[in-house]
Tab-separated table of C-alpha atoms in Angstrom:
chain	number	residue	atom	x	y	z
A	1	UNK	CA	72.632	38.538	40.551
A	2	UNK	CA	70.460	36.481	42.953
A	3	UNK	CA	69.042	39.256	45.041
A	4	UNK	CA	65.790	41.182	45.380
A	5	UNK	CA	65.309	44.039	43.022
A	6	UNK	CA	62.573	46.517	43.721
A	7	UNK	CA	61.706	49.797	42.042
A	8	UNK	CA	60.163	52.377	44.332
A	9	UNK	CA	56.509	53.117	43.550
A	10	UNK	CA	57.023	56.617	44.847
A	11	UNK	CA	60.072	57.370	42.734
A	12	UNK	CA	60.663	55.408	39.510
A	13	UNK	CA	64.223	56.780	39.399
A	14	UNK	CA	65.135	54.747	42.482
A	15	UNK	CA	66.133	51.156	42.869
A	16	UNK	CA	66.730	48.984	45.911
A	17	UNK	CA	68.780	45.836	46.272
A	18	UNK	CA	69.543	43.304	48.853
A	19	UNK	CA	73.358	42.717	48.677
A	20	UNK	CA	74.564	39.264	49.815
A	21	UNK	CA	77.722	38.271	51.540
A	22	UNK	CA	79.908	35.355	50.428
A	23	UNK	CA	81.812	32.452	51.877
A	24	UNK	CA	84.948	30.824	50.416
A	25	UNK	CA	84.603	27.063	50.738
A	26	UNK	CA	87.949	26.706	48.975
A	27	UNK	CA	90.830	29.144	48.498
A	28	UNK	CA	93.974	27.877	46.955
A	29	UNK	CA	96.819	30.126	45.780
A	30	UNK	CA	98.153	28.835	42.461
A	31	UNK	CA	100.575	31.535	41.290
A	32	UNK	CA	101.906	35.028	41.504
A	33	UNK	CA	101.777	37.451	38.568
A	34	UNK	CA	104.527	40.006	37.716
A	35	UNK	CA	102.151	42.818	38.840
A	36	UNK	CA	101.940	41.300	42.304
A	37	UNK	CA	98.417	39.808	42.000
A	38	UNK	CA	97.983	36.290	43.232
A	39	UNK	CA	96.320	33.726	41.057
A	40	UNK	CA	93.819	31.524	42.880
A	41	UNK	CA	91.325	28.755	42.658
A	42	UNK	CA	88.337	29.509	44.873
A	43	UNK	CA	84.815	28.317	45.470
A	44	UNK	CA	82.448	31.189	46.292
A	45	UNK	CA	78.955	30.722	47.763
A	46	UNK	CA	76.602	33.680	48.335
A	47	UNK	CA	74.658	33.533	51.635
A	48	UNK	CA	71.564	35.271	52.986
A	49	UNK	CA	73.394	37.933	55.019
A	50	UNK	CA	72.660	41.245	53.365
A	51	UNK	CA	73.554	44.838	53.078
A	52	UNK	CA	70.762	47.015	51.627
A	53	UNK	CA	71.527	49.413	48.794
A	54	UNK	CA	69.228	52.116	47.591
A	55	UNK	CA	70.252	54.071	44.546
A	56	UNK	CA	68.579	57.196	43.140
A	57	UNK	CA	69.328	59.607	40.331
A	58	UNK	CA	70.557	63.153	40.979
A	59	UNK	CA	71.558	66.038	38.689
A	60	UNK	CA	75.291	65.696	39.297
A	61	UNK	CA	77.864	64.300	41.627
A	62	UNK	CA	78.013	61.030	43.651
A	63	UNK	CA	76.826	60.961	47.251
A	64	UNK	CA	77.114	57.865	49.377
A	65	UNK	CA	75.378	57.794	52.770
A	66	UNK	CA	76.053	54.868	55.075
A	67	UNK	CA	74.484	53.542	58.245
A	68	UNK	CA	74.770	50.423	60.328
A	69	UNK	CA	78.503	49.923	60.425
A	70	UNK	CA	81.594	52.201	60.008
A	71	UNK	CA	82.812	52.078	56.409
A	72	UNK	CA	85.329	54.129	54.359
A	73	UNK	CA	83.918	57.409	53.038
A	74	UNK	CA	84.274	59.339	49.802
A	75	UNK	CA	86.375	57.843	47.020
A	76	UNK	CA	87.735	55.153	49.375
A	77	UNK	CA	84.247	53.565	49.518
A	78	UNK	CA	83.897	50.781	46.898
A	79	UNK	CA	80.302	51.741	46.109
A	80	UNK	CA	81.500	55.296	45.389
A	81	UNK	CA	84.370	54.035	43.256
A	82	UNK	CA	81.990	51.779	41.359
A	83	UNK	CA	79.689	54.642	40.588
A	84	UNK	CA	82.638	56.820	39.433
A	85	UNK	CA	83.807	54.132	37.068
A	86	UNK	CA	80.296	53.612	35.736
A	87	UNK	CA	79.833	57.258	34.801
A	88	UNK	CA	83.365	57.456	33.350
A	89	UNK	CA	82.771	54.394	31.202
A	90	UNK	CA	79.319	55.351	29.949
A	91	UNK	CA	79.930	59.117	29.574
A	92	UNK	CA	76.598	59.786	31.326
A	93	UNK	CA	76.687	63.343	32.615
A	94	UNK	CA	74.506	62.809	35.674
A	95	UNK	CA	74.939	61.714	39.285
A	96	UNK	CA	73.620	59.304	41.858
A	97	UNK	CA	72.768	59.156	45.531
A	98	UNK	CA	73.559	55.819	47.187
A	99	UNK	CA	72.143	54.946	50.536
A	100	UNK	CA	73.881	51.920	52.040
A	101	UNK	CA	72.762	50.068	55.152
A	102	UNK	CA	75.715	47.889	56.314
A	103	UNK	CA	74.913	44.592	58.030
A	104	UNK	CA	77.878	42.616	56.680
A	105	UNK	CA	80.925	43.166	58.960
A	106	UNK	CA	83.759	45.200	57.361
A	107	UNK	CA	87.118	43.564	56.548
A	108	UNK	CA	85.757	40.250	57.683
A	109	UNK	CA	86.351	37.921	54.753
A	110	UNK	CA	82.683	38.054	53.742
A	111	UNK	CA	83.051	40.319	50.706
A	112	UNK	CA	80.651	43.002	51.744
A	113	UNK	CA	82.487	45.883	50.097
A	114	UNK	CA	82.865	43.897	46.826
A	115	UNK	CA	79.259	42.965	46.949
A	116	UNK	CA	78.222	46.638	47.403
A	117	UNK	CA	80.328	47.627	44.458
A	118	UNK	CA	78.754	44.967	42.167
A	119	UNK	CA	75.270	45.910	43.258
A	120	UNK	CA	76.074	49.562	42.596
A	121	UNK	CA	77.155	48.726	39.000
A	122	UNK	CA	74.092	46.587	38.361
A	123	UNK	CA	71.688	49.162	39.898
A	124	UNK	CA	73.112	52.116	38.024
A	125	UNK	CA	73.176	50.155	34.746
A	126	UNK	CA	69.524	49.275	35.232
A	127	UNK	CA	68.477	52.800	36.169
A	128	UNK	CA	70.050	54.204	33.002
A	129	UNK	CA	68.591	51.580	30.654
A	130	UNK	CA	71.516	49.087	30.517
A	131	UNK	CA	74.028	51.043	28.577
A	132	UNK	CA	76.746	48.495	29.530
A	133	UNK	CA	76.709	44.840	28.451
A	134	UNK	CA	78.025	42.064	30.720
A	135	UNK	CA	81.516	42.412	29.382
A	136	UNK	CA	81.627	46.151	30.196
A	137	UNK	CA	80.318	45.553	33.718
A	138	UNK	CA	82.816	42.745	34.297
A	139	UNK	CA	85.781	44.870	33.181
A	140	UNK	CA	84.801	47.595	35.656
A	141	UNK	CA	84.177	45.009	38.362
A	142	UNK	CA	87.663	43.398	38.003
A	143	UNK	CA	89.274	46.844	38.188
A	144	UNK	CA	87.610	47.387	41.588
A	145	UNK	CA	88.656	44.077	43.176
A	146	UNK	CA	89.175	40.374	42.580
A	147	UNK	CA	85.893	39.396	44.353
A	148	UNK	CA	83.661	41.883	42.542
A	149	UNK	CA	83.145	39.839	39.311
A	150	UNK	CA	81.701	36.977	41.422
A	151	UNK	CA	78.979	39.207	42.857
A	152	UNK	CA	77.846	40.178	39.305
A	153	UNK	CA	77.225	36.445	38.854
A	154	UNK	CA	75.711	35.974	42.335
A	155	UNK	CA	75.536	32.128	42.473
A	156	UNK	CA	77.857	29.395	43.637
A	157	UNK	CA	80.876	29.441	41.387
A	158	UNK	CA	84.489	28.387	40.964
A	159	UNK	CA	86.885	31.311	40.330
A	160	UNK	CA	90.253	31.044	38.672
A	161	UNK	CA	92.929	33.483	37.612
A	162	UNK	CA	92.758	36.515	39.931
A	163	UNK	CA	89.020	35.940	40.252
A	164	UNK	CA	87.891	36.947	36.808
A	165	UNK	CA	87.434	33.457	35.275
A	166	UNK	CA	84.142	32.203	36.753
A	167	UNK	CA	82.328	28.962	36.205
A	168	UNK	CA	78.915	28.468	37.910
A	169	UNK	CA	78.601	25.261	39.927
A	170	UNK	CA	75.397	23.509	38.971
A	171	UNK	CA	73.175	21.834	41.605
A	172	UNK	CA	75.298	23.087	44.512
A	173	UNK	CA	74.110	21.389	47.746
A	174	UNK	CA	72.024	23.436	50.063
A	175	UNK	CA	73.549	24.150	53.499
A	176	UNK	CA	72.864	26.264	56.512
A	177	UNK	CA	75.890	28.256	57.734
A	178	UNK	CA	76.779	29.560	61.159
A	179	UNK	CA	79.198	32.431	60.721
A	180	UNK	CA	81.236	33.834	63.636
A	181	UNK	CA	82.929	37.181	63.080
A	182	UNK	CA	85.185	38.272	65.943
A	183	UNK	CA	85.580	42.090	66.490
A	184	UNK	CA	88.849	42.393	64.603
A	185	UNK	CA	89.595	43.441	61.017
A	186	UNK	CA	92.051	41.599	58.742
A	187	UNK	CA	93.656	43.223	55.721
A	188	UNK	CA	93.356	41.029	52.597
A	189	UNK	CA	96.540	42.572	51.184
A	190	UNK	CA	98.447	41.752	54.385
A	191	UNK	CA	97.262	38.137	54.432
A	192	UNK	CA	98.331	37.530	50.803
A	193	UNK	CA	101.696	39.185	51.412
A	194	UNK	CA	102.349	36.864	54.408
A	195	UNK	CA	101.178	33.705	52.633
A	196	UNK	CA	103.923	31.235	51.795
A	197	UNK	CA	103.839	30.388	48.162
A	198	UNK	CA	103.691	26.665	48.509
A	199	UNK	CA	101.604	26.548	45.319
A	200	UNK	CA	98.980	23.928	44.636
A	201	UNK	CA	100.347	21.323	42.266
A	202	UNK	CA	98.703	20.890	38.855
A	203	UNK	CA	97.506	17.350	39.565
A	204	UNK	CA	95.912	18.546	42.820
A	205	UNK	CA	94.281	21.460	41.034
A	206	UNK	CA	92.844	19.176	38.382
A	207	UNK	CA	91.414	16.963	41.178
A	208	UNK	CA	89.715	19.963	42.800
A	209	UNK	CA	88.208	21.160	39.583
A	210	UNK	CA	86.950	17.694	38.711
A	211	UNK	CA	85.334	17.276	42.129
A	212	UNK	CA	83.072	20.236	41.453
A	213	UNK	CA	81.851	18.762	38.177
A	214	UNK	CA	80.277	15.935	40.170
A	215	UNK	CA	76.981	16.089	41.971
A	216	UNK	CA	78.053	13.556	44.660
A	217	UNK	CA	81.059	15.544	45.931
A	218	UNK	CA	81.172	15.640	49.714
A	219	UNK	CA	81.702	19.431	50.194
A	220	UNK	CA	83.069	19.240	53.767
A	221	UNK	CA	85.934	16.970	52.492
A	222	UNK	CA	87.302	19.739	50.248
A	223	UNK	CA	87.193	22.709	52.651
A	224	UNK	CA	90.629	24.380	52.455
A	225	UNK	CA	91.988	27.896	52.722
A	226	UNK	CA	95.678	28.735	52.137
A	227	UNK	CA	95.247	32.001	54.099
A	228	UNK	CA	94.021	30.307	57.236
A	229	UNK	CA	97.410	29.539	58.703
A	230	UNK	CA	98.492	33.181	58.130
A	231	UNK	CA	95.517	34.710	59.984
A	232	UNK	CA	95.557	32.041	62.670
A	233	UNK	CA	99.243	32.724	63.257
A	234	UNK	CA	98.376	36.291	64.226
A	235	UNK	CA	95.100	35.473	65.998
A	236	UNK	CA	95.427	31.950	67.505
A	237	UNK	CA	92.068	32.153	69.265
A	238	UNK	CA	90.340	31.703	65.912
A	239	UNK	CA	91.207	28.004	66.046
A	240	UNK	CA	88.904	27.561	69.102
A	241	UNK	CA	85.978	28.902	67.036
A	242	UNK	CA	86.506	26.190	64.479
A	243	UNK	CA	86.742	23.573	67.234
A	244	UNK	CA	83.473	24.862	68.812
A	245	UNK	CA	81.636	24.717	65.515
A	246	UNK	CA	82.672	21.135	64.945
A	247	UNK	CA	81.714	20.140	68.571
A	248	UNK	CA	78.327	21.774	67.992
A	249	UNK	CA	77.613	19.457	65.024
A	250	UNK	CA	79.076	21.343	61.968
A	251	UNK	CA	79.862	19.049	59.038
A	252	UNK	CA	83.022	21.093	58.553
A	253	UNK	CA	84.404	24.463	59.424
A	254	UNK	CA	86.720	26.953	57.683
A	255	UNK	CA	87.879	30.572	57.665
A	256	UNK	CA	86.377	32.658	54.810
A	257	UNK	CA	88.761	34.723	52.670
A	258	UNK	CA	91.470	36.356	54.719
A	259	UNK	CA	89.246	36.166	57.809
A	260	UNK	CA	88.551	36.634	60.583
A	261	UNK	CA	85.115	35.137	59.921
A	262	UNK	CA	84.864	31.409	60.681
A	263	UNK	CA	81.876	29.412	59.438
A	264	UNK	CA	80.435	25.945	59.886
A	265	UNK	CA	78.207	23.963	57.481
A	266	UNK	CA	75.017	22.366	58.755
A	267	UNK	CA	72.448	20.151	56.987
A	268	UNK	CA	69.506	21.524	58.904
A	269	UNK	CA	68.309	24.932	60.042
A	270	UNK	CA	67.460	23.506	63.537
A	271	UNK	CA	71.023	22.336	64.200
A	272	UNK	CA	72.400	25.627	62.810
A	273	UNK	CA	70.090	27.762	65.010
A	274	UNK	CA	70.940	25.753	68.084
A	275	UNK	CA	74.693	26.035	67.401
A	276	UNK	CA	74.342	29.808	66.758
A	277	UNK	CA	72.548	30.326	70.083
A	278	UNK	CA	75.299	28.484	71.963
A	279	UNK	CA	78.069	30.391	70.276
A	280	UNK	CA	76.365	33.702	70.847
A	281	UNK	CA	76.453	33.096	74.639
A	282	UNK	CA	80.216	33.112	74.944
A	283	UNK	CA	81.581	34.558	71.706
A	284	UNK	CA	82.572	38.165	71.326
A	285	UNK	CA	81.593	39.639	68.020
A	286	UNK	CA	78.821	38.671	65.547
A	287	UNK	CA	77.100	35.369	65.093
A	288	UNK	CA	74.934	34.883	61.979
A	289	UNK	CA	72.818	31.879	61.054
A	290	UNK	CA	72.099	32.018	57.315
A	291	UNK	CA	71.193	29.853	54.390
A	292	UNK	CA	73.328	29.502	51.303
A	293	UNK	CA	71.872	30.983	48.046
A	294	UNK	CA	71.767	29.132	44.800
């Protein structure tokens, strides 16, 4: 996972991680399984917008303390659920205290909860001497959510299936991103339920996959999200954010995940910063200017 890992010099039984958000540069629905899960093809890119996770050992029980933004508590919190599954899987009869500082907006399409869960699994596994191999961690991650396996990998990747089949994308181009997150929350489950299953044809899917095996692919040309029309249908004002990003010089713009976050791609930090300042003047919600991580 491409984040900073730091053991505390004051307490060797503590670990701290920077936990990145993600953007979907592509999200195509390709099928529906009997269990109700949607099969997808997606391109994930981690970005330098971080939660901070601090994990320490305790004699028993799991305690999650959060600050920064309102998040679910107790067993509804993904970090708590990840810790529970870790101890169940390993049989370790101890506990953990998890301190989470939330900077990534909740239910925003940026994957903050999934990233927190993956970082919790990796941190606990490191603290207890790596009792789980990659396969064991991945199995727990998938049981927690379709985006969680990506955050174990933590680099640009194409995901298939329900998110469990991951292929890193080599030499992914470096962009700056301006992310606008309006003050609304969108349920991922709702968005998928409302999506019309006009499934991506096999020949189009093959073309998409092939394009990411090339180093000269023009990324803005392939920006696409099958959930965008669903969320825009309920919140039409989101279209104006896309328009503003393009007018301010973005190479392309798209909604991430089920939204409501809208992002634009920029070749330079200067252009991204200038666009971010302009958007912050008349946009309700959060505006982030961040670099993609590779």
